């Protein structure tokens, strides 16, 4: 039995060295990144069996993704596309500090996953899994992907698999209005909602204090757990009528991309381990902080390292 | 006045280090490549004014192309696309010696140039230019690109600009039958034809000795000059009823991609310089041999270096 | 069920860039290498389930090995050592062409595997597997490793799993005399023997023509198959009374280390696929030739690439 | 017509990787740098036609400079020197944080530009340009360079081209006393003066508040605009009797070299665009802050990025 | 005559690039590091003759150490081991900011130095030297190394050579109790003790204020000088009944490893130069701060740079 | 006592990666190179004491040279120049295979050594040395350098130190006529002459067979030994009336620069070791062949490696 199955798109991630620009660089670092595979990799590294479902072109570029995910122990029973009209989603990222900021260029149209159907995926893996995770990026990719997302969430729900959904609003994929409709169509099948405060306000159109936001969401959609992520201000969760406030751990950031997914991965791993929500949030925040010190989207961490951060003795040199 | 105007697609070229594979690499070299910009760059580096026409996405990735071409002195009055449905054509190349060979993965669908129209391009540049060059890749990209290719060739023809066309058959873009139809629709407007022997046989369906091939083509389509490129066996040209046989110069190959374009660039530069066809072929072969020693698609050479190869004293250390 | 289980040591492999020396380099490439994991990786990449058994220190260095093997789809149910007196075997390699040659410095004493016992390994995996492979390096590592090798070979033998053994003589681990005794103690349990011609002569003390060598070995130890590897002269096999001569495919060598293991991997994959010995040798030689074009110990290839070499159309650029 | 012409020396810039020292490094990054080409590149990138005048050795090292400047769209009608007694100016830079600081070693004696004469340069380009910029480095290079600087400034002045001069005092080229004499000889032909506060005090020997400095300079030399650059304290400008105070934008600095030139480039681009001095200073400060996040001397920026900083929404990730 | 002789182990130091992890990296930086050679290199670079005694395997890996130390002017009359059972000590270091911290993996068992005997070393060099330095790491390596340490300290003491000892407690080599016994056995022969505050408390079991610690140590063991290093809080020294408080100089840290050794090196160089303890501490702190800006264990600095930091004008760009 | 003292210029050597060009590269490898230091380094690495005399700017660039030479055990009692008008000689090298060849750009004017005087150098080191080596590059650098060369050769001669001189004609430093005069002025003080066949013909204006050349030179100038180096055809020596013919060892060339100096270094080391001329030439050729496999000017080899080549068992992998 798998502990966690996730479903979504993973892209090639291409970035110039620090301080260099896409316009002029001769060198690109090649990594992979996708919310759902990032979560699967974090959970696998933290000691649980995870699998990632997706659709990839049957090419070295597609295999680049499975090769890296397998290296972290993630099982990758994906659908392989031979359709030449589909391709490998790609994104370019240029890291820049203030005031330049980080610039992302998506090149993901016609990715193989836009043609995915639930039929091509081993849905029994979801039924036999303890948890299922996907994010709001997936239904935004195409009508087919939206339909598959709905089917897989319902499959999980019917089988008693705990479903986890992160809004992950992407303005380059759909408008807030479209996203709100898309999200609401899925909420019935969702047990645990993860939502950035900004998306909650700007996409779901909710307002009030953070506490208002989590209780409003929980009330309206009957979520088992709601986690509001608030950037530097940490996270606020509501579960079983109780709220939990989790600050961030300070981190020397090398690469901020994937921080949110590491947070979710840390939370789910703790929950799979039987920890309560409060402890889950600690592990989430610790995994997220560790991720920031590491190049690439994926939280290349160990359970011991997360424990050390939670136990607050991570830094310094041991010799 | 410009000496040479070219029109075509230029892609980003991504390749892992020697001996590394796309499936497992963490590093990619980023270069640019496209037959028509390769020719324009070679001609500019060899001392003549050249311009390259195309359509690019208005993004850092699109500008990556113009930045590099400008560095070689090529003028780049391209059309910039704001259409989010178009993108930057990209190709991945994995260099491998025998028996692995070199593997190319094209990711060029929906490139901005597939939506190009002659109207968006500064066609007066072609009318005022001495030569115009494009290749058989361009009409294969899309119906719109095919139409623009025809229009630009006719524009050149009408203005008395010498037109140069390289078959450059690409099996991943169209079938031999489609290509043959596409080529023939353009031949009327072509003065100088460059054709790989293999394409001449397999796409144009011609046979006989190399001499038969060049004379047959010249007779059937009334080309001013026909150049048959024959790989390691050199090139055979027919011009004004005379044939010219040009062997290759030996080269220690670092990167073979772009050799054919360097050949054309060397030939056109010599012709722009008033040299006859025989000398033009020598410069073509010398430029091609130099290109093979250089990383990337572009022949980063000087006229003095080409002279030295033609004069056969290129190698050794001068100190 | 697993198709192939292998057992042996895998080391970290550290090498300076081409033309640089260990004495003066500031940069090392880190790869992993070990005959048995190389074979497991090749077989996995060629489409079969493989697992690698070993013992590693429970540290980032130990995990470096499983991370890379998993990336190639190899299952790694290894024993993890917490014993601080054991360590990660390491080897340094300096590639040099003629007349410098390639220099290898082993630093493998007290590797975790020297303390391995069959009890700590999932021997049921061997019993349920179609083939089991180990090499003559493993019993040379320590008395414990020798004992475990014998136990695992016998386990395989008893279960009807085809056993494959490659002499792989290492002069830095034991003398020819010690090795001969060690090998002979295991031969009873071996079905398929792979032996370098030089080891056959210098360690096993046999002489005669290559044909004499294979028939002598087969007769004396009742091997089902004997494969004599002969460097540039290819390989000679004896199976069911028939001999098979397989020449090498020419290759532009980037990294020769691991060529022999790729040969074995290609052979076993073909045999797992139901191919006969003659075809198996072709696949072996093709996989070996491809390996030479690739950096690192592991044959990062695909079945299609091996097919292409066997079908003799591997080189050139397809576009 | 060109919008801006600049005149001055550009050097090769060689620097070891971060944390490495010239004494021990095996790797150098090669960039180019020079106040006047930095300004020309910034202005070109911000959307205006610019040209850079200079004298370079006719060698690959000299062309290294024009190749890079052309890549940013700068026109480079330079004089090429065949005189073997002249060379390419070079500087070595070792970036070090506190308390080590940044160390610069100039190797610029006998650079080709030290033999420059106004006659070898296309002075009509200056007469037809809207603005002309040079800095106090140029006259310090040699008597010939000083004479050419004076001639070009006067040429500009006579033609009604706005002249811009940045003191850019370099203690390794001349003493404060020599510099003061050199500057004053040129001030009559200068419309816009840019002066570091320190140079104003230590070289020009002025004192008082920053306001005193700008008004004193404007009064004494009848400058149209005076801009006093004050490091972290921003800039103070006087124009048409009004003073303008511009703070710096905070920046995560990757490479501080070229910040002042980016400031001037941003200011001149805004002025060429018809913006007033206040807005010009904002663009100056924004361009300077962006430059600090970018490796190399040149502000590889876009107008949109500068707009974003001025509009204060540059940071964060947009996706 | 040599100014300083040191004795101890130097290891190869292998580290992945910033933000990368040992588990997944393909690249390692190779440096060397060891307290005693770090001190010898710093003192040599600061203008004094130094020699480093040790025992190394007679291999390219052993020579990697002497090559680098010689480059800094350190004389390396080491004993070379041909014993295959001994090896080159190695350590892996993964730099990570908060909250990950820096992780060190030692792989130093059976290093050649563990078999060292005073007889194999040129002890006359110690007798003829002004100072002798070793640290608490050396006696912890093996019984033989402990015996050699004692012999060499006594040799120095007998010859009137000033002896300097740094506790340098390493928990991975021995327990606090073992270390305390080991240290005390050597204290009689020590003139100058350097001790981290934490080691003083946790290993030597002392308590009280920092002032109590230094005076207690000086009283109990009759040290000529005691220096207590206190991390960010600087250092406190006691000499001739007087205490000296030295704060740290702020530093932009690139690599913190070796900071303590640079501190000792700066102190000893100043003392060799005839400076008093107060000035010695300033040079110690300045050398340590400079070290932090430099990659690797060794303080690649010049006397002028240390002077500049002490004179507080190190930062900024001089041009 | 030193075994060998050499005197000459060493330059910084800057080169782009293979296949890259100076015009477009962003990366340079930094090495050092100079005939006389190359010889000193080879001799030191082969087991003899060597020292290199020269004059360098007192800067990190000057120290870059001594740091690297010291790393190979070469003593560097050089004169340090504080004269800002002198600089560090530099050369740029672009490796290119056929037909491009290798291009060298010297930037050595006003190097510190051009102001050298014998007075500033520790000439007693020459008097106490067994051999003294310099090459025809040194007197070509400046009048001062020529005078110092003569003085040092005479000093050696007077003291009975064997003097070795390699013509090393450099056409960019002087004409053949000037060189011939310069050489002849020194020949009286030379015991062992090394001369490239081409220089012998084109500069010294001699003709005939190689045998004629060596005997003619020996007769005319009374050299003890004459070695004619003949590129791929090996070397021919005359000593004591006997001629010795030495072919080259085949080598996979990574970097050919410094081959001739490695040849001389190997020869001198063998002679210092008491070997006869025939054996000396074997060691010379072996050291030269090894050098070709190694990046940089310097033969980073060991005596064992040279022995292995002479004994013809260098290639292959030993494990």
PDB file of C-alpha atoms in Angstrom, chain A residues 60-264:
ATOM      1  CA  UNK A  60      14.531  11.665 -22.770  1.00  0.00           C
ATOM      2  CA  UNK A  61      12.921  14.891 -21.526  1.00  0.00           C
ATOM      3  CA  UNK A  62       9.994  13.010 -20.073  1.00  0.00           C
ATOM      4  CA  UNK A  63      12.303  10.442 -18.523  1.00  0.00           C
ATOM      5  CA  UNK A  64      14.396  13.246 -17.021  1.00  0.00           C
ATOM      6  CA  UNK A  65      11.442  13.717 -14.653  1.00  0.00           C
ATOM      7  CA  UNK A  66      10.939  10.104 -13.643  1.00  0.00           C
ATOM      8  CA  UNK A  67      14.672   9.547 -13.244  1.00  0.00           C
ATOM      9  CA  UNK A  68      14.898  12.366 -10.698  1.00  0.00           C
ATOM     10  CA  UNK A  69      11.708  11.462  -8.840  1.00  0.00           C
ATOM     11  CA  UNK A  70      12.740   7.813  -8.607  1.00  0.00           C
ATOM     12  CA  UNK A  71      16.054   8.911  -7.148  1.00  0.00           C
ATOM     13  CA  UNK A  72      14.066  10.264  -4.184  1.00  0.00           C
ATOM     14  CA  UNK A  73      12.150   7.007  -3.897  1.00  0.00           C
ATOM     15  CA  UNK A  74       8.938   8.224  -5.535  1.00  0.00           C
ATOM     16  CA  UNK A  75       7.096   5.625  -7.588  1.00  0.00           C
ATOM     17  CA  UNK A  76       6.161   6.980 -11.032  1.00  0.00           C
ATOM     18  CA  UNK A  77       3.445   4.913 -12.717  1.00  0.00           C
ATOM     19  CA  UNK A  78       2.741   7.645 -15.288  1.00  0.00           C
ATOM     20  CA  UNK A  79       1.046   7.522 -18.641  1.00  0.00           C
ATOM     21  CA  UNK A  80       3.529   7.944 -21.499  1.00  0.00           C
ATOM     22  CA  UNK A  81       2.427   9.932 -24.521  1.00  0.00           C
ATOM     23  CA  UNK A  82       3.542   9.097 -28.039  1.00  0.00           C
ATOM     24  CA  UNK A  83       1.510  11.940 -29.463  1.00  0.00           C
ATOM     25  CA  UNK A  84       3.940  14.272 -31.221  1.00  0.00           C
ATOM     26  CA  UNK A  85       1.558  17.165 -30.728  1.00  0.00           C
ATOM     27  CA  UNK A  86       2.200  17.083 -26.986  1.00  0.00           C
ATOM     28  CA  UNK A  87       5.371  18.072 -25.284  1.00  0.00           C
ATOM     29  CA  UNK A  88       7.261  18.521 -22.032  1.00  0.00           C
ATOM     30  CA  UNK A  89       6.177  21.520 -19.999  1.00  0.00           C
ATOM     31  CA  UNK A  90       9.100  23.767 -19.231  1.00  0.00           C
ATOM     32  CA  UNK A  91       9.680  26.816 -17.119  1.00  0.00           C
ATOM     33  CA  UNK A  92      12.501  29.273 -17.013  1.00  0.00           C
ATOM     34  CA  UNK A  93      13.359  30.950 -13.749  1.00  0.00           C
ATOM     35  CA  UNK A  94      15.703  33.823 -13.166  1.00  0.00           C
ATOM     36  CA  UNK A  95      16.496  34.340  -9.502  1.00  0.00           C
ATOM     37  CA  UNK A  96      17.026  37.975  -8.622  1.00  0.00           C
ATOM     38  CA  UNK A  97      17.127  39.662  -5.268  1.00  0.00           C
ATOM     39  CA  UNK A  98      15.496  42.994  -4.520  1.00  0.00           C
ATOM     40  CA  UNK A  99      14.556  45.057  -6.402  1.00  0.00           C
ATOM     41  CA  UNK A 100      14.672  42.785  -9.412  1.00  0.00           C
ATOM     42  CA  UNK A 101      12.682  39.922  -7.987  1.00  0.00           C
ATOM     43  CA  UNK A 102      12.397  36.448  -9.426  1.00  0.00           C
ATOM     44  CA  UNK A 103      11.100  36.110 -12.947  1.00  0.00           C
ATOM     45  CA  UNK A 104       9.336  32.995 -14.168  1.00  0.00           C
ATOM     46  CA  UNK A 105       8.539  32.253 -17.820  1.00  0.00           C
ATOM     47  CA  UNK A 106       6.204  29.342 -18.344  1.00  0.00           C
ATOM     48  CA  UNK A 107       6.366  27.346 -21.546  1.00  0.00           C
ATOM     49  CA  UNK A 108       3.835  24.700 -20.698  1.00  0.00           C
ATOM     50  CA  UNK A 109       1.185  24.837 -23.432  1.00  0.00           C
ATOM     51  CA  UNK A 110       0.385  21.465 -25.007  1.00  0.00           C
ATOM     52  CA  UNK A 111       2.188  19.556 -22.297  1.00  0.00           C
ATOM     53  CA  UNK A 112       1.363  15.860 -22.457  1.00  0.00           C
ATOM     54  CA  UNK A 113      -0.672  16.171 -19.263  1.00  0.00           C
ATOM     55  CA  UNK A 114      -3.167  18.465 -20.994  1.00  0.00           C
ATOM     56  CA  UNK A 115      -4.450  15.352 -22.785  1.00  0.00           C
ATOM     57  CA  UNK A 116      -4.582  13.142 -19.684  1.00  0.00           C
ATOM     58  CA  UNK A 117      -7.582  11.039 -18.868  1.00  0.00           C
ATOM     59  CA  UNK A 118      -8.250   9.187 -15.626  1.00  0.00           C
ATOM     60  CA  UNK A 119      -8.525   6.001 -17.680  1.00  0.00           C
ATOM     61  CA  UNK A 120      -4.823   5.974 -18.484  1.00  0.00           C
ATOM     62  CA  UNK A 121      -3.811   6.177 -14.857  1.00  0.00           C
ATOM     63  CA  UNK A 122      -3.615   3.385 -12.265  1.00  0.00           C
ATOM     64  CA  UNK A 123      -6.507   4.691 -10.177  1.00  0.00           C
ATOM     65  CA  UNK A 124      -6.390   1.613  -7.944  1.00  0.00           C
ATOM     66  CA  UNK A 125      -3.233   3.145  -6.490  1.00  0.00           C
ATOM     67  CA  UNK A 126      -5.348   6.013  -5.200  1.00  0.00           C
ATOM     68  CA  UNK A 127      -7.997   3.737  -3.762  1.00  0.00           C
ATOM     69  CA  UNK A 128      -5.361   1.778  -1.870  1.00  0.00           C
ATOM     70  CA  UNK A 129      -3.564   4.831  -0.603  1.00  0.00           C
ATOM     71  CA  UNK A 130      -3.962   6.567   2.709  1.00  0.00           C
ATOM     72  CA  UNK A 131      -3.860  10.063   1.224  1.00  0.00           C
ATOM     73  CA  UNK A 132      -4.277  11.706  -2.159  1.00  0.00           C
ATOM     74  CA  UNK A 133      -2.937  15.146  -3.003  1.00  0.00           C
ATOM     75  CA  UNK A 134      -3.361  17.445  -5.949  1.00  0.00           C
ATOM     76  CA  UNK A 135      -3.347  21.200  -6.383  1.00  0.00           C
ATOM     77  CA  UNK A 136      -5.281  23.911  -8.141  1.00  0.00           C
ATOM     78  CA  UNK A 137      -2.691  24.002 -10.898  1.00  0.00           C
ATOM     79  CA  UNK A 138      -3.821  20.685 -12.349  1.00  0.00           C
ATOM     80  CA  UNK A 139      -7.449  21.531 -13.239  1.00  0.00           C
ATOM     81  CA  UNK A 140      -6.212  24.799 -14.739  1.00  0.00           C
ATOM     82  CA  UNK A 141      -4.080  23.049 -17.345  1.00  0.00           C
ATOM     83  CA  UNK A 142      -6.836  21.894 -19.714  1.00  0.00           C
ATOM     84  CA  UNK A 143     -10.385  20.683 -19.736  1.00  0.00           C
ATOM     85  CA  UNK A 144      -9.138  17.113 -19.850  1.00  0.00           C
ATOM     86  CA  UNK A 145      -6.873  17.698 -16.869  1.00  0.00           C
ATOM     87  CA  UNK A 146      -9.715  19.316 -14.948  1.00  0.00           C
ATOM     88  CA  UNK A 147     -11.936  16.344 -15.641  1.00  0.00           C
ATOM     89  CA  UNK A 148      -9.237  13.897 -14.573  1.00  0.00           C
ATOM     90  CA  UNK A 149      -8.647  15.894 -11.396  1.00  0.00           C
ATOM     91  CA  UNK A 150     -12.303  15.682 -10.495  1.00  0.00           C
ATOM     92  CA  UNK A 151     -12.458  11.978 -11.252  1.00  0.00           C
ATOM     93  CA  UNK A 152      -9.377  11.190  -9.189  1.00  0.00           C
ATOM     94  CA  UNK A 153     -10.546  13.251  -6.229  1.00  0.00           C
ATOM     95  CA  UNK A 154     -13.899  11.500  -6.304  1.00  0.00           C
ATOM     96  CA  UNK A 155     -12.194   8.145  -6.648  1.00  0.00           C
ATOM     97  CA  UNK A 156     -10.177   8.909  -3.547  1.00  0.00           C
ATOM     98  CA  UNK A 157     -13.164  10.211  -1.683  1.00  0.00           C
ATOM     99  CA  UNK A 158     -15.235   7.162  -2.482  1.00  0.00           C
ATOM    100  CA  UNK A 159     -12.440   4.891  -1.305  1.00  0.00           C
ATOM    101  CA  UNK A 160     -12.023   6.694   2.001  1.00  0.00           C
ATOM    102  CA  UNK A 161      -8.624   8.032   1.032  1.00  0.00           C
ATOM    103  CA  UNK A 162      -7.971  11.396   2.706  1.00  0.00           C
ATOM    104  CA  UNK A 163      -7.914  14.098   0.003  1.00  0.00           C
ATOM    105  CA  UNK A 164      -5.664  17.112   0.222  1.00  0.00           C
ATOM    106  CA  UNK A 165      -5.940  20.107  -2.073  1.00  0.00           C
ATOM    107  CA  UNK A 166      -3.750  23.190  -2.304  1.00  0.00           C
ATOM    108  CA  UNK A 167      -5.293  26.134  -4.159  1.00  0.00           C
ATOM    109  CA  UNK A 168      -1.962  27.154  -5.747  1.00  0.00           C
ATOM    110  CA  UNK A 169      -3.555  29.855  -7.889  1.00  0.00           C
ATOM    111  CA  UNK A 170      -1.604  30.589 -11.097  1.00  0.00           C
ATOM    112  CA  UNK A 171      -2.673  33.815 -12.781  1.00  0.00           C
ATOM    113  CA  UNK A 172      -1.014  32.823 -16.039  1.00  0.00           C
ATOM    114  CA  UNK A 173      -3.320  29.809 -16.370  1.00  0.00           C
ATOM    115  CA  UNK A 174      -6.740  31.227 -15.566  1.00  0.00           C
ATOM    116  CA  UNK A 175      -8.530  34.250 -14.180  1.00  0.00           C
ATOM    117  CA  UNK A 176      -9.578  34.470 -10.530  1.00  0.00           C
ATOM    118  CA  UNK A 177     -13.179  34.012 -11.597  1.00  0.00           C
ATOM    119  CA  UNK A 178     -12.422  30.891 -13.598  1.00  0.00           C
ATOM    120  CA  UNK A 179     -10.306  29.558 -10.781  1.00  0.00           C
ATOM    121  CA  UNK A 180     -13.016  30.162  -8.188  1.00  0.00           C
ATOM    122  CA  UNK A 181     -15.482  28.154 -10.243  1.00  0.00           C
ATOM    123  CA  UNK A 182     -12.900  25.436 -10.825  1.00  0.00           C
ATOM    124  CA  UNK A 183     -12.008  25.183  -7.157  1.00  0.00           C
ATOM    125  CA  UNK A 184     -15.582  25.091  -5.928  1.00  0.00           C
ATOM    126  CA  UNK A 185     -16.395  22.252  -8.270  1.00  0.00           C
ATOM    127  CA  UNK A 186     -13.809  20.174  -6.438  1.00  0.00           C
ATOM    128  CA  UNK A 187     -14.267  21.252  -2.818  1.00  0.00           C
ATOM    129  CA  UNK A 188     -16.914  18.655  -2.064  1.00  0.00           C
ATOM    130  CA  UNK A 189     -14.372  15.910  -2.503  1.00  0.00           C
ATOM    131  CA  UNK A 190     -11.667  17.640  -0.460  1.00  0.00           C
ATOM    132  CA  UNK A 191     -10.870  16.809   3.172  1.00  0.00           C
ATOM    133  CA  UNK A 192      -7.845  19.006   3.797  1.00  0.00           C
ATOM    134  CA  UNK A 193      -7.578  22.413   2.165  1.00  0.00           C
ATOM    135  CA  UNK A 194      -4.324  24.327   1.952  1.00  0.00           C
ATOM    136  CA  UNK A 195      -4.773  27.911   0.834  1.00  0.00           C
ATOM    137  CA  UNK A 196      -2.500  30.896   0.593  1.00  0.00           C
ATOM    138  CA  UNK A 197      -4.055  33.870   2.333  1.00  0.00           C
ATOM    139  CA  UNK A 198      -3.731  35.971  -0.814  1.00  0.00           C
ATOM    140  CA  UNK A 199      -5.525  33.384  -2.969  1.00  0.00           C
ATOM    141  CA  UNK A 200      -8.244  33.093  -0.365  1.00  0.00           C
ATOM    142  CA  UNK A 201      -8.890  36.793  -0.559  1.00  0.00           C
ATOM    143  CA  UNK A 202      -8.266  37.513  -4.212  1.00  0.00           C
ATOM    144  CA  UNK A 203      -9.557  34.352  -5.840  1.00  0.00           C
ATOM    145  CA  UNK A 204     -12.148  33.014  -3.448  1.00  0.00           C
ATOM    146  CA  UNK A 205     -13.144  36.581  -2.641  1.00  0.00           C
ATOM    147  CA  UNK A 206     -13.267  36.114   1.106  1.00  0.00           C
ATOM    148  CA  UNK A 207     -12.313  38.687   3.720  1.00  0.00           C
ATOM    149  CA  UNK A 208     -11.868  39.218   7.412  1.00  0.00           C
ATOM    150  CA  UNK A 209      -9.117  38.183   9.797  1.00  0.00           C
ATOM    151  CA  UNK A 210      -7.101  35.053   9.105  1.00  0.00           C
ATOM    152  CA  UNK A 211      -9.246  33.364  11.720  1.00  0.00           C
ATOM    153  CA  UNK A 212     -12.358  34.458   9.823  1.00  0.00           C
ATOM    154  CA  UNK A 213     -10.888  33.011   6.643  1.00  0.00           C
ATOM    155  CA  UNK A 214     -10.202  29.539   8.000  1.00  0.00           C
ATOM    156  CA  UNK A 215     -13.460  29.255   9.894  1.00  0.00           C
ATOM    157  CA  UNK A 216     -15.452  30.587   6.961  1.00  0.00           C
ATOM    158  CA  UNK A 217     -13.910  28.066   4.593  1.00  0.00           C
ATOM    159  CA  UNK A 218     -14.360  25.204   7.014  1.00  0.00           C
ATOM    160  CA  UNK A 219     -17.983  26.127   7.603  1.00  0.00           C
ATOM    161  CA  UNK A 220     -18.894  26.658   3.980  1.00  0.00           C
ATOM    162  CA  UNK A 221     -17.292  23.555   2.543  1.00  0.00           C
ATOM    163  CA  UNK A 222     -17.114  21.234   5.483  1.00  0.00           C
ATOM    164  CA  UNK A 223     -13.347  20.674   5.274  1.00  0.00           C
ATOM    165  CA  UNK A 224     -11.818  18.457   7.917  1.00  0.00           C
ATOM    166  CA  UNK A 225      -8.770  20.676   8.074  1.00  0.00           C
ATOM    167  CA  UNK A 226      -8.027  24.121   6.625  1.00  0.00           C
ATOM    168  CA  UNK A 227      -4.487  25.475   6.523  1.00  0.00           C
ATOM    169  CA  UNK A 228      -3.971  29.105   5.630  1.00  0.00           C
ATOM    170  CA  UNK A 229      -0.392  29.834   4.562  1.00  0.00           C
ATOM    171  CA  UNK A 230       0.674  33.382   5.212  1.00  0.00           C
ATOM    172  CA  UNK A 231       4.236  33.802   3.924  1.00  0.00           C
ATOM    173  CA  UNK A 232       6.573  35.279   6.524  1.00  0.00           C
ATOM    174  CA  UNK A 233       3.736  35.328   9.002  1.00  0.00           C
ATOM    175  CA  UNK A 234       3.567  31.556   9.104  1.00  0.00           C
ATOM    176  CA  UNK A 235       0.449  29.466   8.881  1.00  0.00           C
ATOM    177  CA  UNK A 236      -2.910  29.239  10.600  1.00  0.00           C
ATOM    178  CA  UNK A 237      -4.828  25.970  10.708  1.00  0.00           C
ATOM    179  CA  UNK A 238      -8.304  24.998  11.787  1.00  0.00           C
ATOM    180  CA  UNK A 239      -9.041  21.417  12.689  1.00  0.00           C
ATOM    181  CA  UNK A 240     -11.803  19.973  14.803  1.00  0.00           C
ATOM    182  CA  UNK A 241     -12.861  23.441  15.852  1.00  0.00           C
ATOM    183  CA  UNK A 242      -9.461  24.402  17.104  1.00  0.00           C
ATOM    184  CA  UNK A 243      -7.055  26.869  15.505  1.00  0.00           C
ATOM    185  CA  UNK A 244      -3.289  26.442  15.420  1.00  0.00           C
ATOM    186  CA  UNK A 245      -0.812  29.209  14.727  1.00  0.00           C
ATOM    187  CA  UNK A 246       2.570  28.204  13.357  1.00  0.00           C
ATOM    188  CA  UNK A 247       5.354  30.753  12.842  1.00  0.00           C
ATOM    189  CA  UNK A 248       8.109  30.248  10.254  1.00  0.00           C
ATOM    190  CA  UNK A 249      11.620  29.081  11.124  1.00  0.00           C
ATOM    191  CA  UNK A 250      14.235  31.542   9.998  1.00  0.00           C
ATOM    192  CA  UNK A 251      16.221  30.368   6.988  1.00  0.00           C
ATOM    193  CA  UNK A 252      19.181  31.489   4.899  1.00  0.00           C
ATOM    194  CA  UNK A 253      17.475  31.222   1.557  1.00  0.00           C
ATOM    195  CA  UNK A 254      19.310  29.754  -1.398  1.00  0.00           C
ATOM    196  CA  UNK A 255      16.213  28.940  -3.443  1.00  0.00           C
ATOM    197  CA  UNK A 256      12.702  29.806  -2.325  1.00  0.00           C
ATOM    198  CA  UNK A 257      10.866  27.890  -5.036  1.00  0.00           C
ATOM    199  CA  UNK A 258       9.098  24.848  -3.639  1.00  0.00           C
ATOM    200  CA  UNK A 259       8.859  26.179  -0.086  1.00  0.00           C
ATOM    201  CA  UNK A 260       5.084  25.801  -0.024  1.00  0.00           C
ATOM    202  CA  UNK A 261       5.238  22.257  -1.341  1.00  0.00           C
ATOM    203  CA  UNK A 262       7.856  21.333   1.252  1.00  0.00           C
ATOM    204  CA  UNK A 263       5.478  22.731   3.885  1.00  0.00           C
ATOM    205  CA  UNK A 264       2.672  20.481   2.665  1.00  0.00           C
TER     206      UNK A 264
END
